[in-house]
mmCIF file of C-alpha atoms in Angstrom:
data_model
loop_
_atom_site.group_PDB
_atom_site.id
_atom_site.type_symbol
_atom_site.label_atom_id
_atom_site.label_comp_id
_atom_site.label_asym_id
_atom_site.label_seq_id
_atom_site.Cartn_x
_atom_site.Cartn_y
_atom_site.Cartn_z
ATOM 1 C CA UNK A 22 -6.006 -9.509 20.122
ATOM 2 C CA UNK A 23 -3.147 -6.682 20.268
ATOM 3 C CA UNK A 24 -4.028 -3.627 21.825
ATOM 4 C CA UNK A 25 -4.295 -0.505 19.594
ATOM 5 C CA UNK A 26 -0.874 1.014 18.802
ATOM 6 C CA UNK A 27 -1.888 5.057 18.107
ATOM 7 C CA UNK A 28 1.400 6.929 16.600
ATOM 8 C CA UNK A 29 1.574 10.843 15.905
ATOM 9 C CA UNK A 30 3.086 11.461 12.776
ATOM 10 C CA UNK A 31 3.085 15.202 11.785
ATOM 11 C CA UNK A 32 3.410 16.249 8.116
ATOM 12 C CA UNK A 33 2.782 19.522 6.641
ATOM 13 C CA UNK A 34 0.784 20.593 10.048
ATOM 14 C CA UNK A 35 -1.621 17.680 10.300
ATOM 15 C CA UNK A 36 -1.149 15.386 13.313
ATOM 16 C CA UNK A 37 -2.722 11.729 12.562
ATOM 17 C CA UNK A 38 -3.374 9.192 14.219
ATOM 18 C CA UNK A 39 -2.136 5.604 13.553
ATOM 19 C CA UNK A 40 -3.886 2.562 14.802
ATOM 20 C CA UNK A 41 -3.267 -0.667 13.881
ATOM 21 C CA UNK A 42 -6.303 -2.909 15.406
ATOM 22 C CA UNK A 43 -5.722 -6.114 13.673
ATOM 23 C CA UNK A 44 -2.235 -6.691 13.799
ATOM 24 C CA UNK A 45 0.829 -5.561 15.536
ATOM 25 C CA UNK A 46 3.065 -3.289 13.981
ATOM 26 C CA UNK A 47 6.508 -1.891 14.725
ATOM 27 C CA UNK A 48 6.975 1.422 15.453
ATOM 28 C CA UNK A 49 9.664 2.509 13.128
ATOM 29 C CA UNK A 50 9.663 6.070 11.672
ATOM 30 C CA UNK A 51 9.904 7.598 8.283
ATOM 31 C CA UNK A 52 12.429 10.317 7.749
ATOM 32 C CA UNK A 53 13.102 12.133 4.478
ATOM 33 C CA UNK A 54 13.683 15.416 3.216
ATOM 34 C CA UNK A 55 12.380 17.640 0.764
ATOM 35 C CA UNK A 56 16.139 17.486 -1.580
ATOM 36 C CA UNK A 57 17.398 15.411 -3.740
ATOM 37 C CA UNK A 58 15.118 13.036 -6.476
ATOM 38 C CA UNK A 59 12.422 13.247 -4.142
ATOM 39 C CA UNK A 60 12.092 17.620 -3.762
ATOM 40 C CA UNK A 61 9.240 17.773 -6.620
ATOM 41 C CA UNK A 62 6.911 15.720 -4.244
ATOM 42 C CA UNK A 63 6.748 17.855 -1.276
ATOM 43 C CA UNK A 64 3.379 19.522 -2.923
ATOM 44 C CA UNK A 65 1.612 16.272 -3.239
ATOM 45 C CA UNK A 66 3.042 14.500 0.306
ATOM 46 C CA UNK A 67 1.460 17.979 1.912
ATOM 47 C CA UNK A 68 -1.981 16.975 0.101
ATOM 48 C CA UNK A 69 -1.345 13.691 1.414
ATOM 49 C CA UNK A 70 -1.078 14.588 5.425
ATOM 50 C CA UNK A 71 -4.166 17.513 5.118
ATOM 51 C CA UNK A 72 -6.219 14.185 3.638
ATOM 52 C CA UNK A 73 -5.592 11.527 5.621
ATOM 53 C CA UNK A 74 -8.728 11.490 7.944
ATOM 54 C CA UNK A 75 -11.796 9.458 8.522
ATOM 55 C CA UNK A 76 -11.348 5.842 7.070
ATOM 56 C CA UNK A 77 -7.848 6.865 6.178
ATOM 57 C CA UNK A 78 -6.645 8.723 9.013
ATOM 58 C CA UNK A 79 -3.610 5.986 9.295
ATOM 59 C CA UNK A 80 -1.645 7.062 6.792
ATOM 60 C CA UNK A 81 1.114 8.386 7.771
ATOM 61 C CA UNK A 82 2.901 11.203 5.954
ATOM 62 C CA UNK A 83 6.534 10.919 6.050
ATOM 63 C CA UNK A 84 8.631 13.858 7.074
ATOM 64 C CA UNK A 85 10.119 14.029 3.788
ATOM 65 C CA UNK A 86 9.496 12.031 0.365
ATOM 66 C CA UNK A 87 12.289 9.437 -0.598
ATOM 67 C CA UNK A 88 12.581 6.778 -3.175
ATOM 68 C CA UNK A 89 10.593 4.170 -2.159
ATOM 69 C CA UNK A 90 12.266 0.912 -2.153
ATOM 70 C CA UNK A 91 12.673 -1.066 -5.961
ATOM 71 C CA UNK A 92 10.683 -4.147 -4.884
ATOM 72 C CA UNK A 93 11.332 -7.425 -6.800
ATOM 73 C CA UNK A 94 8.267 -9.611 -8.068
ATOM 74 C CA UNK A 95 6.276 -11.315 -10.801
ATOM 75 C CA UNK A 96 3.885 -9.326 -12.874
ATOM 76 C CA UNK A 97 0.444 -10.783 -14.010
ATOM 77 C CA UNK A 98 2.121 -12.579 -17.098
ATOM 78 C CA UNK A 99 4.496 -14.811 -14.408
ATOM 79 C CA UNK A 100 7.925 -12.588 -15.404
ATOM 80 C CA UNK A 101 10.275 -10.813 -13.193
ATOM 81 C CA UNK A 102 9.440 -7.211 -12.825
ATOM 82 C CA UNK A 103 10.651 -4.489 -10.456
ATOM 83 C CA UNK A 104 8.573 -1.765 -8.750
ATOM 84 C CA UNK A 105 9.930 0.955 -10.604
ATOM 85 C CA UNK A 106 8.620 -0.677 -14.258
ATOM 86 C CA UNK A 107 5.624 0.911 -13.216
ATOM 87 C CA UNK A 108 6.689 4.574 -12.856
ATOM 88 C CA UNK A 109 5.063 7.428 -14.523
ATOM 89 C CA UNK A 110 1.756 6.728 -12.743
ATOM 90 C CA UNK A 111 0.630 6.861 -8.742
ATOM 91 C CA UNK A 112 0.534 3.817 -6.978
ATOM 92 C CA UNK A 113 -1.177 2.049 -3.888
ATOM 93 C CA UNK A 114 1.025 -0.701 -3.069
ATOM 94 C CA UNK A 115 -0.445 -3.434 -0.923
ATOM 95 C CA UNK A 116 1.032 -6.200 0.835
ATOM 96 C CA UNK A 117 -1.380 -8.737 1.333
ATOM 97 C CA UNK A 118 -1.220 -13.124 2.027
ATOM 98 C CA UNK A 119 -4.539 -15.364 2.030
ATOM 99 C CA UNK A 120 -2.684 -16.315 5.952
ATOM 100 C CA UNK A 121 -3.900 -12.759 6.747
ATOM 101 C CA UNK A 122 -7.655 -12.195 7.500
ATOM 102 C CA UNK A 123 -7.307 -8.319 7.939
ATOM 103 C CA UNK A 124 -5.370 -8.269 4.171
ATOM 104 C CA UNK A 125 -8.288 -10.851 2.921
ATOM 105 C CA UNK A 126 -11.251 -8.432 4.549
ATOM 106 C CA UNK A 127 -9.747 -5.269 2.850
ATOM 107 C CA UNK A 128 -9.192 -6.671 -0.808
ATOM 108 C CA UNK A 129 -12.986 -6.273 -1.930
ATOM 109 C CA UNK A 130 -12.532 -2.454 -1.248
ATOM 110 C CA UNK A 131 -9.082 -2.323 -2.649
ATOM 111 C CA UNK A 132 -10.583 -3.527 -5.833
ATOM 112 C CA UNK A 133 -13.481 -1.454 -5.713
ATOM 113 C CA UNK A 134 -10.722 1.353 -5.682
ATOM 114 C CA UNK A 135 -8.944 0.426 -8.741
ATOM 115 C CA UNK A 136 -12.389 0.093 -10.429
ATOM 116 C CA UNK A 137 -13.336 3.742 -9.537
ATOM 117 C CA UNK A 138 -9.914 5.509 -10.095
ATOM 118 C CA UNK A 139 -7.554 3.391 -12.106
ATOM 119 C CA UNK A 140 -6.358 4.353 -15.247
ATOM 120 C CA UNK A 141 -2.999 6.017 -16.705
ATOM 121 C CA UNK A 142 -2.320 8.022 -13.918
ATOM 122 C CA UNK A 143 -3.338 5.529 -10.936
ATOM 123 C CA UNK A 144 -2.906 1.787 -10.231
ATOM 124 C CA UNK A 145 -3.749 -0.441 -6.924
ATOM 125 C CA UNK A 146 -0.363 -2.515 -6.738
ATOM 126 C CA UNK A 147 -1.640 -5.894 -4.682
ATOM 127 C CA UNK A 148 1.156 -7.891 -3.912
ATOM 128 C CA UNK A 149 0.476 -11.485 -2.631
ATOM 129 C CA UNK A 150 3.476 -12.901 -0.441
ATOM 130 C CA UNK A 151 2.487 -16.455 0.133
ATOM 131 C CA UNK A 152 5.548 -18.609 -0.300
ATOM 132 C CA UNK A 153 3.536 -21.953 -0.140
ATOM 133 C CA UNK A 154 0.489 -23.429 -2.153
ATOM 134 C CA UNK A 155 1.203 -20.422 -4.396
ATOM 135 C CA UNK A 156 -1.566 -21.659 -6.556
ATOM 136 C CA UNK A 157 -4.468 -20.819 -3.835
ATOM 137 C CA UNK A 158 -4.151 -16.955 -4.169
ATOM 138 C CA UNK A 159 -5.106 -16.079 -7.251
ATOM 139 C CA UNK A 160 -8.002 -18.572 -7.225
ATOM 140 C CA UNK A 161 -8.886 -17.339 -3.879
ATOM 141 C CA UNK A 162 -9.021 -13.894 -5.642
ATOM 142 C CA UNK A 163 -11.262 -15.530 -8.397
ATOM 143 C CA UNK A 164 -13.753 -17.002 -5.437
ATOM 144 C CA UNK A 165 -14.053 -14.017 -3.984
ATOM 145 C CA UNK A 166 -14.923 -11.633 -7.077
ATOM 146 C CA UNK A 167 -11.161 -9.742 -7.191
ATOM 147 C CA UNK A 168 -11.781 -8.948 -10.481
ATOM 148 C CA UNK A 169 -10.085 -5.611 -10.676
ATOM 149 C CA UNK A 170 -7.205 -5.822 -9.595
ATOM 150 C CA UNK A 171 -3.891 -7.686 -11.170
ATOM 151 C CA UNK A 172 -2.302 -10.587 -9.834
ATOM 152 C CA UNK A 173 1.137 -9.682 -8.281
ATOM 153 C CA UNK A 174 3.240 -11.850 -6.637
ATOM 154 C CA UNK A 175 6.473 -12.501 -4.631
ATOM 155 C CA UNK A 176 6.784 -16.696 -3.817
ATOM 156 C CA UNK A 177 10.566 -15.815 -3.252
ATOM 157 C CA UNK A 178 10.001 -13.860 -0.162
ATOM 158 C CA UNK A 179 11.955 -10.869 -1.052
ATOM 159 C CA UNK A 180 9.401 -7.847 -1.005
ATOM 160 C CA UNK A 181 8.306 -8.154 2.724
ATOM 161 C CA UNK A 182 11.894 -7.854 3.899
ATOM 162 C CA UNK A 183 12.228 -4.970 1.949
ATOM 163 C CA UNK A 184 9.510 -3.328 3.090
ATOM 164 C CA UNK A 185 9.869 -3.772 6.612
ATOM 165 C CA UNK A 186 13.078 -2.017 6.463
ATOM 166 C CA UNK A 187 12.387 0.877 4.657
ATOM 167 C CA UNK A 188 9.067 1.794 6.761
ATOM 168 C CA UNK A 189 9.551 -0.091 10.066
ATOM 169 C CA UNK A 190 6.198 -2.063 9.686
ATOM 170 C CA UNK A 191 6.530 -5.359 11.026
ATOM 171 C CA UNK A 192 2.645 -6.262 10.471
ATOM 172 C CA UNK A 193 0.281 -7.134 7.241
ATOM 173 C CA UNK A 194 -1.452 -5.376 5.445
ATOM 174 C CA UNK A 195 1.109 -3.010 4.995
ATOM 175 C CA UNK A 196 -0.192 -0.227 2.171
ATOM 176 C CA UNK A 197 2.504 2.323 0.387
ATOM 177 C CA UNK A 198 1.748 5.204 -1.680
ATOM 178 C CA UNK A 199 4.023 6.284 -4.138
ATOM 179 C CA UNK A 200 3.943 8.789 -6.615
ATOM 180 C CA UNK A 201 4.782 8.873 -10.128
ATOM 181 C CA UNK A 202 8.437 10.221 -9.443
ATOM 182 C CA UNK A 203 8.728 6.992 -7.236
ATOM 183 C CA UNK A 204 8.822 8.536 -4.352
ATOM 184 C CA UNK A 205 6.984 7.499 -1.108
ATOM 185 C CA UNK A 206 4.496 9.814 0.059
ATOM 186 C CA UNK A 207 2.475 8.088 2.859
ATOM 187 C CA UNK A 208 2.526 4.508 4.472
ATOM 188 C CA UNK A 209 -0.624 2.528 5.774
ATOM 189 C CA UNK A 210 0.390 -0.260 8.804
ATOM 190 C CA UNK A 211 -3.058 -1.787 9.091
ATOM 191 C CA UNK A 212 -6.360 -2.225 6.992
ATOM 192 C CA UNK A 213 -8.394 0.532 5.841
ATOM 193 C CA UNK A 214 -11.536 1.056 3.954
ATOM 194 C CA UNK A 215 -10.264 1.741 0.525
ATOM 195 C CA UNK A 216 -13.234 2.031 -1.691
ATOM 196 C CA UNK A 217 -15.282 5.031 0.823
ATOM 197 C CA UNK A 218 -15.118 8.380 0.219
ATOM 198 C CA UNK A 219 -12.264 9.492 2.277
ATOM 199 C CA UNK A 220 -9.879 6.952 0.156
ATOM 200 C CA UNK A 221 -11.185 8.776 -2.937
ATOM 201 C CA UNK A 222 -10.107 11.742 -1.954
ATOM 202 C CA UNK A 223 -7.031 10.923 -0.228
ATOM 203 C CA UNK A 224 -6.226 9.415 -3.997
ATOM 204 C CA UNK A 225 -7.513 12.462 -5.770
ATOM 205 C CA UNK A 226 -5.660 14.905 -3.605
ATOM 206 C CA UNK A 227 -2.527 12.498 -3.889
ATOM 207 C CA UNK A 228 -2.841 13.003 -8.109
ATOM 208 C CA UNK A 229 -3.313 17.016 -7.451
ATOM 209 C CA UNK A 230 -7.208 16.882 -8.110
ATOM 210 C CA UNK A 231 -8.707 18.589 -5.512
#
């Protein structure tokens, strides 16, 4: 088993710790600033580092909000869609395989999340990124009791690639959180308990709630 990886990311005065228990994960930084497309979500990035504690104390703040990357996948109907299709509301986009027992563990809570909070202004974003028997993971969701959550996909690879470069994670489950501008506002490298009480309110301080 990899040893614990612990990071210090610092964003709007809150130092955090990062560990990544599971899996290894690179240790790439985020760097941003507060100008350009991305200067309206300083506010909520800042509500974003003062919550991240407890069972979400990995996620890290960037320095600065930037476009998050325009991922390519399917959508629950089978099309092509693209990341930013879904703007207008936050998101909590995962990247999780069935070859990945830490993303397989987490997925009850993550649903559990999108049960509690989703709606208009909020949506768990669970992208599978098994390239082979692409058939297994949605019934493996069905097995399990996913029931929440929709059925995203990438069988043509491209979305882990993507990610990896723009946050340095080289590990899964990999967890972005992006606002309604489209901006990134905090990255998770390893599993987390999404459905406790210190998700909610990382969420709810995310959408300006608290």
């Amino acid at each position: 088993m990899p040893r614990p990886i612990a990071r210090l990311a610092i964003g709007a005065g809150l130092v955090t710790a990062l560990v990544a228990g599971l899996a290894l994960y690179g240790t790439g930084s985020i760097t941003g600033n507060g100008a350009g497309p991305c200067a309206a979500s300083m506010p909520a990035l800042a509500r974003v580092a003062q919550t991240s504690r407890g069972d979400v104390a990995a996620m890290q703040a960037p320095d600065g909000p930037k476009p998050a990357p325009d991922l390519a996948f399917r959508g629950p109907d089978g099309t092509e869609m693209r990341l930013g299709d879904l703007r207008g509301k936050l998101l909590l986009v995962n990247l999780w395989a069935t070859w990945c027992a830490p993303c397989k563990a987490e997925m009850p809570a993550l649903d559990r999340l999108q049960a509690a909070l989703g709606g208009p202004d909020f949506a768990v974003v669970a992208i599978n990124l098994d390239t082979r028997n692409t058939e297994k993971p949605p019934v493996w969701m069905r097995e399990n009791g996913i029931a929440q959550l929709a059925y995203y996909a990438d069988p043509g690879g491209r979305v882990l690639p993507a990610v990896q470069r723009d946050t340095g994670s080289t590990g899964l489950p990999t967890t972005l959180l992006i606002d309604g501008a489209g901006c990134t506002i905090g990255v998770m490298k390893g599993p987390a308990e999404w459905s406790g009480a210190d998700a909610r309110k990382l969420i709810q301080a995310a959408l300006g709630r608290s």
